[in-house]
CSV table of C-alpha atoms in Angstrom, one decimal:
chain,number,residue,atom,x,y,z
K,1,MET,CA,-19.3,52.5,-18.7
K,2,LYS,CA,-15.6,51.9,-18.1
K,3,LYS,CA,-16.0,52.5,-14.4
K,4,PHE,CA,-18.9,50.0,-14.2
K,5,LYS,CA,-16.7,47.3,-15.9
K,6,ILE,CA,-13.9,47.9,-13.4
K,7,ILE,CA,-16.3,47.6,-10.5
K,8,LEU,CA,-17.9,44.4,-11.9
K,9,SER,CA,-14.4,42.9,-12.4
K,10,ILE,CA,-13.5,43.6,-8.8
K,11,LEU,CA,-16.8,41.9,-7.6
K,12,VAL,CA,-16.2,38.8,-9.8
K,13,ILE,CA,-12.6,38.5,-8.4
K,14,CYS,CA,-13.9,38.8,-4.8
K,15,PHE,CA,-16.6,36.1,-5.5
K,16,MET,CA,-14.0,33.7,-6.9
K,17,PHE,CA,-11.7,34.2,-3.9
K,18,ALA,CA,-14.5,33.6,-1.4
K,19,THR,CA,-15.5,30.4,-3.3
K,20,ILE,CA,-12.0,29.1,-3.2
K,21,VAL,CA,-11.6,29.8,0.5
K,22,ALA,CA,-14.9,28.1,1.2
K,23,CYS,CA,-14.0,25.0,-0.8
K,24,GLY,CA,-10.7,24.7,1.0
K,25,ASN,CA,-12.4,24.3,4.5
K,26,ILE,CA,-12.3,20.6,5.4
K,27,GLU,CA,-13.5,19.4,8.7
K,28,LYS,CA,-11.2,17.0,10.5
K,29,PRO,CA,-12.6,13.6,11.6
K,30,THR,CA,-13.7,13.1,15.2
K,31,SER,CA,-14.4,9.7,16.8
K,32,ALA,CA,-14.1,8.1,20.3
K,33,ASP,CA,-13.0,4.8,18.5
K,34,THR,CA,-9.4,5.1,17.2
K,35,ASN,CA,-10.2,2.6,14.5
K,36,LYS,CA,-13.4,4.3,13.4
K,37,VAL,CA,-13.3,7.5,11.4
K,38,GLU,CA,-16.3,9.8,10.8
K,39,GLY,CA,-16.3,12.7,8.4
K,40,SER,CA,-18.5,15.7,8.3
K,41,LYS,CA,-21.8,15.2,6.3
K,42,THR,CA,-21.2,16.5,2.9
K,43,GLU,CA,-23.2,16.6,-0.4
K,44,THR,CA,-20.6,14.3,-2.0
K,45,ALA,CA,-21.8,11.4,0.2
K,46,LYS,CA,-25.5,12.0,0.3
K,47,ALA,CA,-26.3,8.9,-1.8
K,48,VAL,CA,-24.9,6.6,0.9
K,49,LYS,CA,-27.1,5.9,3.9
K,50,ASP,CA,-26.2,7.8,7.1
K,51,ASP,CA,-25.5,4.6,9.0
K,52,ALA,CA,-23.4,3.0,6.3
K,53,ILE,CA,-19.8,2.2,7.1
K,54,TYR,CA,-16.8,1.4,4.9
K,55,TYR,CA,-14.3,-1.1,6.2
K,56,THR,CA,-10.6,-1.7,5.5
K,57,ILE,CA,-9.3,-5.2,6.3
K,58,GLY,CA,-5.6,-5.4,6.4
K,59,MET,CA,-2.9,-8.0,7.2
K,60,ASN,CA,-0.3,-7.8,10.0
K,61,ILE,CA,-1.9,-4.6,11.0
K,62,ASN,CA,0.2,-3.8,14.0
K,63,ILE,CA,3.3,-3.0,12.0
K,64,PRO,CA,4.1,0.6,11.3
K,65,TYR,CA,3.4,0.1,7.5
K,66,TRP,CA,-0.4,0.3,8.1
K,67,GLN,CA,-0.2,3.7,9.9
K,68,ASP,CA,-0.1,5.7,6.6
K,69,HIS,CA,-3.0,3.5,5.3
K,70,LYS,CA,-5.1,4.6,8.4
K,71,LYS,CA,-4.2,8.2,7.8
K,72,GLY,CA,-5.3,8.0,4.1
K,73,LEU,CA,-8.5,6.3,5.1
K,74,GLU,CA,-9.2,9.0,7.7
K,75,ALA,CA,-8.5,11.8,5.3
K,76,ALA,CA,-10.8,10.5,2.6
K,77,ALA,CA,-13.5,9.7,5.1
K,78,ALA,CA,-13.3,13.2,6.4
K,79,GLU,CA,-13.5,14.9,3.0
K,80,LEU,CA,-16.4,12.6,1.8
K,81,GLY,CA,-18.4,12.8,5.1
K,82,VAL,CA,-18.6,9.1,5.5
K,83,LYS,CA,-17.7,6.6,8.3
K,84,ALA,CA,-14.8,4.2,8.0
K,85,VAL,CA,-13.4,1.5,10.2
K,86,PHE,CA,-9.9,0.0,10.0
K,87,THR,CA,-9.6,-3.6,11.1
K,88,GLY,CA,-7.8,-6.8,10.0
K,89,GLU,CA,-5.6,-9.8,10.9
K,90,ASN,CA,-2.9,-9.1,13.5
K,91,GLY,CA,-0.5,-11.5,11.8
K,92,ASN,CA,-0.6,-13.4,8.5
K,93,ASP,CA,-3.3,-16.0,9.3
K,94,ALA,CA,-5.2,-16.2,6.0
K,95,ALA,CA,-8.1,-18.2,7.4
K,96,ASN,CA,-8.7,-15.8,10.2
K,97,GLN,CA,-8.6,-12.8,7.8
K,98,ILE,CA,-11.3,-14.6,5.7
K,99,ASN,CA,-13.4,-14.9,8.9
K,100,ILE,CA,-12.9,-11.2,9.7
K,101,PHE,CA,-14.1,-10.4,6.1
K,102,GLU,CA,-17.2,-12.6,6.6
K,103,GLN,CA,-18.0,-10.9,9.9
K,104,VAL,CA,-17.7,-7.5,8.2
K,105,LEU,CA,-19.8,-8.6,5.3
K,106,ALA,CA,-22.6,-9.6,7.7
K,107,LYS,CA,-22.8,-6.0,8.9
K,108,LYS,CA,-23.9,-5.0,5.4
K,109,PRO,CA,-21.2,-2.3,5.0
K,110,ALA,CA,-21.2,0.4,2.3
K,111,GLY,CA,-18.0,-1.1,0.8
K,112,ILE,CA,-14.9,-3.1,1.8
K,113,LEU,CA,-11.1,-2.4,1.1
K,114,VAL,CA,-9.1,-5.5,1.6
K,115,SER,CA,-5.5,-6.6,1.5
K,116,PRO,CA,-5.7,-10.4,0.9
K,117,ILE,CA,-3.2,-12.6,2.6
K,118,ASP,CA,-4.3,-15.6,0.4
K,119,PRO,CA,-5.8,-14.2,-2.8
K,120,GLU,CA,-7.0,-17.6,-4.0
K,121,GLY,CA,-8.6,-18.3,-0.6
K,122,MET,CA,-10.2,-14.9,-0.5
K,123,ILE,CA,-12.0,-15.3,-3.9
K,124,PRO,CA,-15.2,-16.9,-2.5
K,125,ALA,CA,-15.6,-14.2,0.1
K,126,ILE,CA,-15.0,-11.3,-2.3
K,127,ASN,CA,-17.3,-12.8,-4.9
K,128,LYS,CA,-20.0,-13.3,-2.2
K,129,ALA,CA,-19.8,-9.7,-1.2
K,130,ILE,CA,-20.0,-8.5,-4.9
K,131,GLU,CA,-23.0,-10.7,-5.5
K,132,ALA,CA,-24.6,-9.3,-2.3
K,133,GLY,CA,-24.2,-5.8,-3.7
K,134,VAL,CA,-21.2,-4.8,-1.5
K,135,PRO,CA,-18.4,-3.4,-3.6
K,136,VAL,CA,-14.9,-4.6,-2.8
K,137,VAL,CA,-11.6,-3.0,-3.8
K,138,CYS,CA,-8.2,-4.6,-3.1
K,139,ILE,CA,-5.4,-2.5,-1.7
K,140,ASP,CA,-1.7,-3.4,-1.1
K,141,SER,CA,-2.3,-7.0,-2.2
K,142,ASP,CA,-4.5,-8.1,-5.0
K,143,ALA,CA,-7.0,-10.9,-5.7
K,144,PRO,CA,-7.0,-10.5,-9.5
K,145,LYS,CA,-9.0,-13.6,-10.2
K,146,SER,CA,-11.9,-12.5,-8.0
K,147,LYS,CA,-14.8,-10.2,-8.9
K,148,ARG,CA,-13.2,-7.3,-6.9
K,149,LEU,CA,-13.8,-3.9,-8.7
K,150,THR,CA,-10.2,-2.7,-8.8
K,151,TYR,CA,-6.8,-2.8,-7.2
K,152,PHE,CA,-5.0,0.1,-5.7
K,153,GLY,CA,-1.4,-0.5,-4.8
K,154,THR,CA,2.2,-1.1,-5.8
K,155,GLY,CA,3.0,-2.9,-9.0
K,156,ASN,CA,4.9,-5.5,-6.9
K,157,TYR,CA,6.5,-7.4,-9.8
K,158,GLU,CA,8.0,-4.1,-11.1
K,159,ALA,CA,9.2,-3.2,-7.6
K,160,GLY,CA,11.1,-6.5,-7.2
K,161,TYR,CA,12.6,-5.9,-10.7
K,162,ALA,CA,13.8,-2.5,-9.7
K,163,ALA,CA,15.2,-3.7,-6.4
K,164,ALA,CA,17.4,-6.2,-8.3
K,165,ASP,CA,18.9,-3.3,-10.3
K,166,ILE,CA,19.6,-1.4,-7.1
K,167,LEU,CA,21.2,-4.3,-5.3
K,168,ALA,CA,23.2,-5.3,-8.4
K,169,LYS,CA,24.7,-1.8,-8.7
K,170,ALA,CA,25.7,-1.8,-5.0
K,171,ILE,CA,27.5,-5.1,-5.2
K,172,GLY,CA,29.2,-4.4,-8.5
K,173,GLU,CA,26.9,-6.7,-10.5
K,174,LYS,CA,28.5,-9.9,-9.2
K,175,GLY,CA,28.4,-12.3,-6.3
K,176,GLU,CA,26.0,-14.3,-4.1
K,177,VAL,CA,22.8,-12.7,-2.7
K,178,GLY,CA,19.9,-13.8,-0.5
K,179,LEU,CA,16.3,-13.0,-0.1
K,180,LEU,CA,14.0,-12.5,2.9
K,181,THR,CA,10.3,-12.9,2.3
K,182,ILE,CA,7.0,-14.3,3.6
K,183,PRO,CA,6.1,-17.1,1.1
K,184,GLY,CA,2.4,-17.4,0.1
K,185,ILE,CA,1.5,-13.7,0.3
K,186,PHE,CA,0.7,-12.6,-3.2
K,187,CYS,CA,2.2,-9.1,-3.2
K,188,LEU,CA,5.5,-10.6,-1.8
K,189,ASP,CA,5.5,-13.5,-4.2
K,190,GLU,CA,5.3,-10.9,-7.0
K,191,ARG,CA,8.2,-9.0,-5.6
K,192,GLN,CA,10.2,-12.1,-5.4
K,193,ARG,CA,9.3,-13.1,-8.9
K,194,GLY,CA,10.3,-9.7,-10.4
K,195,PHE,CA,13.6,-9.8,-8.4
K,196,GLU,CA,14.5,-13.3,-9.6
K,197,GLN,CA,13.4,-12.5,-13.2
K,198,ARG,CA,15.6,-9.4,-13.4
K,199,ILE,CA,18.6,-11.2,-12.1
K,200,LYS,CA,18.1,-14.0,-14.6
K,201,ASP,CA,17.6,-11.6,-17.5
K,202,LYS,CA,20.5,-9.2,-16.9
K,203,TYR,CA,22.9,-10.3,-14.3
K,204,SER,CA,24.7,-13.5,-15.2
K,205,ASN,CA,27.3,-13.1,-12.5
K,206,ILE,CA,24.8,-12.7,-9.6
K,207,LYS,CA,23.5,-15.9,-8.0
K,208,LEU,CA,20.5,-16.1,-5.7
K,209,VAL,CA,21.7,-18.7,-3.2
K,210,SER,CA,19.2,-18.5,-0.3
K,211,VAL,CA,15.5,-17.6,0.1
K,212,GLN,CA,14.3,-17.5,3.8
K,213,ASN,CA,11.0,-17.0,5.5
K,214,ASP,CA,11.1,-14.2,8.1
K,215,GLU,CA,7.5,-14.6,8.9
K,216,GLY,CA,7.0,-10.8,9.0
K,217,ASP,CA,8.8,-10.5,12.3
K,218,PRO,CA,12.1,-8.6,12.7
K,219,THR,CA,13.4,-11.0,15.4
K,220,LYS,CA,12.8,-13.9,13.0
K,221,ALA,CA,14.4,-12.0,10.1
K,222,ALA,CA,17.5,-11.5,12.3
K,223,SER,CA,17.6,-15.2,13.1
K,224,VAL,CA,17.3,-16.5,9.6
K,225,THR,CA,19.8,-13.9,8.4
K,226,SER,CA,22.4,-15.2,10.9
K,227,GLN,CA,21.8,-18.7,9.7
K,228,MET,CA,22.1,-17.5,6.1
K,229,LEU,CA,25.5,-15.9,6.9
K,230,GLN,CA,26.7,-19.1,8.4
K,231,ALA,CA,25.5,-21.3,5.6
K,232,LYS,CA,26.7,-18.8,2.8
K,233,PRO,CA,29.9,-17.1,3.9
K,234,ASN,CA,30.4,-15.6,0.4
K,235,LEU,CA,27.2,-13.6,0.6
K,236,VAL,CA,27.5,-10.0,-0.6
K,237,GLY,CA,23.9,-8.8,-0.8
K,238,LEU,CA,20.4,-9.2,0.6
K,239,PHE,CA,17.0,-8.1,-0.5
K,240,GLY,CA,14.2,-8.0,2.1
K,241,ASP,CA,10.9,-7.7,0.4
K,242,ASP,CA,8.6,-7.3,3.4
K,243,ALA,CA,8.4,-4.5,5.9
K,244,ALA,CA,10.0,-6.4,8.8
K,245,SER,CA,13.0,-7.8,7.0
K,246,GLY,CA,15.3,-4.8,6.7
K,247,VAL,CA,15.6,-4.1,10.5
K,248,GLY,CA,16.1,-7.8,11.2
K,249,ALA,CA,18.8,-8.3,8.5
K,250,ALA,CA,20.6,-5.2,9.8
K,251,ALA,CA,20.6,-6.5,13.3
K,252,ALA,CA,22.1,-9.8,12.2
K,253,LEU,CA,24.7,-8.1,10.1
K,254,ARG,CA,25.7,-5.8,13.0
K,255,GLU,CA,26.1,-8.9,15.3
K,256,GLY,CA,28.2,-10.6,12.6
K,257,ASN,CA,30.3,-7.5,12.1
K,258,LYS,CA,29.2,-7.3,8.5
K,259,LEU,CA,26.9,-4.3,8.5
K,260,GLY,CA,27.8,-2.1,5.5
K,261,LYS,CA,29.9,-4.9,4.1
K,262,ILE,CA,26.9,-6.9,2.9
K,263,LYS,CA,24.7,-4.6,0.9
K,264,VAL,CA,21.0,-4.6,1.8
K,265,VAL,CA,17.9,-3.3,0.0
K,266,ALA,CA,14.8,-3.2,2.2
K,267,PHE,CA,11.2,-2.5,1.7
K,268,ASP,CA,8.9,0.3,3.3
K,269,LYS,CA,9.8,3.2,5.5
K,270,ASP,CA,9.4,2.7,9.3
K,271,SER,CA,11.6,5.0,11.3
K,272,ALA,CA,14.2,2.3,12.1
K,273,VAL,CA,14.6,1.4,8.5
K,274,LEU,CA,15.0,5.1,7.5
K,275,ASP,CA,17.6,5.6,10.2
K,276,LEU,CA,19.6,2.6,8.9
K,277,VAL,CA,19.4,4.0,5.4
K,278,GLU,CA,20.5,7.4,6.5
K,279,GLN,CA,23.5,5.9,8.3
K,280,GLY,CA,24.4,3.9,5.2
K,281,SER,CA,23.8,0.6,6.9
K,282,ILE,CA,21.0,-0.2,4.4
K,283,GLU,CA,21.7,0.7,0.8
K,284,ALA,CA,18.2,1.8,0.0
K,285,THR,CA,14.5,1.0,0.8
K,286,MET,CA,11.6,0.7,-1.6
K,287,VAL,CA,8.8,3.0,-0.3
K,288,GLN,CA,5.2,2.5,-1.3
K,289,ARG,CA,2.6,5.2,-1.5
K,290,THR,CA,0.5,3.7,1.3
K,291,PHE,CA,-1.5,6.9,2.1
K,292,THR,CA,-2.4,7.2,-1.6
K,293,MET,CA,-3.7,3.6,-1.8
K,294,SER,CA,-6.2,3.9,1.0
K,295,TYR,CA,-7.2,7.5,0.2
K,296,TYR,CA,-8.1,7.0,-3.4
K,297,ALA,CA,-9.4,3.5,-2.9
K,298,LEU,CA,-12.1,4.8,-0.5
K,299,LYS,CA,-12.9,7.7,-2.8
K,300,PHE,CA,-13.3,5.3,-5.7
K,301,LEU,CA,-15.6,3.1,-3.6
K,302,ASN,CA,-17.7,6.1,-2.6
K,303,ASP,CA,-17.9,7.4,-6.2
K,304,TYR,CA,-18.9,3.9,-7.3
K,305,ASN,CA,-21.7,3.9,-4.8
K,306,ASN,CA,-22.9,7.3,-5.8
K,307,LYS,CA,-22.8,6.4,-9.5
K,308,SER,CA,-20.3,9.3,-9.9
K,309,VAL,CA,-18.0,7.2,-12.2
K,310,LYS,CA,-19.5,7.0,-15.7
K,311,MET,CA,-18.7,5.5,-19.0
K,312,ALA,CA,-19.0,7.1,-22.5
K,313,THR,CA,-22.1,4.9,-23.1
K,314,ASP,CA,-24.6,3.5,-20.7
K,315,MET,CA,-23.6,-0.2,-20.5
K,316,LYS,CA,-25.4,-1.9,-17.6
K,317,GLY,CA,-23.5,-4.5,-15.6
K,318,ILE,CA,-20.0,-3.1,-16.8
K,319,ASN,CA,-17.6,-2.0,-14.1
K,320,PRO,CA,-16.6,1.6,-15.0
K,321,LEU,CA,-13.5,1.5,-12.7
K,322,PRO,CA,-10.0,0.7,-14.1
K,323,GLN,CA,-8.9,-2.9,-13.5
K,324,LEU,CA,-5.9,-1.7,-11.4
K,325,VAL,CA,-4.2,1.5,-10.3
K,326,ASP,CA,-0.4,1.2,-9.8
K,327,THR,CA,0.5,3.7,-7.1
K,328,GLY,CA,4.2,3.3,-7.9
K,329,ILE,CA,7.4,3.0,-5.8
K,330,MET,CA,9.9,5.5,-4.5
K,331,VAL,CA,13.6,4.5,-3.9
K,332,VAL,CA,14.9,6.1,-0.8
K,333,ASP,CA,18.7,6.2,-0.3
K,334,LYS,CA,21.1,7.9,2.1
K,335,GLU,CA,20.6,11.3,0.4
K,336,SER,CA,16.8,11.3,0.4
K,337,ALA,CA,16.1,9.5,3.7
K,338,LYS,CA,15.5,12.7,5.7
K,339,LYS,CA,12.6,13.8,3.5
K,340,PHE,CA,10.6,10.7,4.5
K,341,LYS,CA,11.0,11.1,8.4
């Protein structure tokens, strides 16, 4: 009997090991279209039609920031066995992004992930999709007044709030500072609001003396930073709350022989920014979990379609998803920059 128990135990362990190995085998996506991702057909996605496609609609999609979003989308699509397409507005033209959304909606997709440039302007399009039975999740930038199911992304007000603390420490909690941003984009407006509020609440000896529009372009960021330096010669710090601002600000400071003297806090983690942080030219950069946003947002959409997300009681017409998921922020400084390369 004892011998039988030992043999049985060995068989159970072998079965468990085989099961674990089998579950860990994930097929990589293959597609001729670099913007279309196809996963292997799996049981998870069987409730979604074979020809159904999920779409991600971004903004300013050619900047490095969106590469991790695409990787997250690819990984989730491969695991779920669904098709996904990454598209969007090449710049920050809100009207064109809405047109792209309408074109995607006409294709009757399985679902849409969108980063709205103009949340208010995007409301009718999002609501139209929801009413047509196409689920919509916001990523990166939210449209909280719309009928979107949920938001996956950074708590941008909190990120701006934290950036103020980092810059304040770098400049000794006193002096004049400037801000580079793109006005009218909800996520950036929230970062600016958090930054300004924190300075107002805690740092009475810090004064925000200039806010400039860099248009999401490093060249423009360099130009407006140079103008800021001339107009505000006592400037001691800069916060760039969009992905293009850090590199542009650093270029202008280098040209003006003030690199390292005027402290800079940037946003996001393209290679040029990380190099500048590692060199000590930029004090720190606020890094978002971009892969996580798209990866889990697509999984939530697919679960929603497959009715895999349930509530404690059956309440028809009630959205079972959380209203928002804050994916957090990581502060990258000189000591930690190498980890993100």
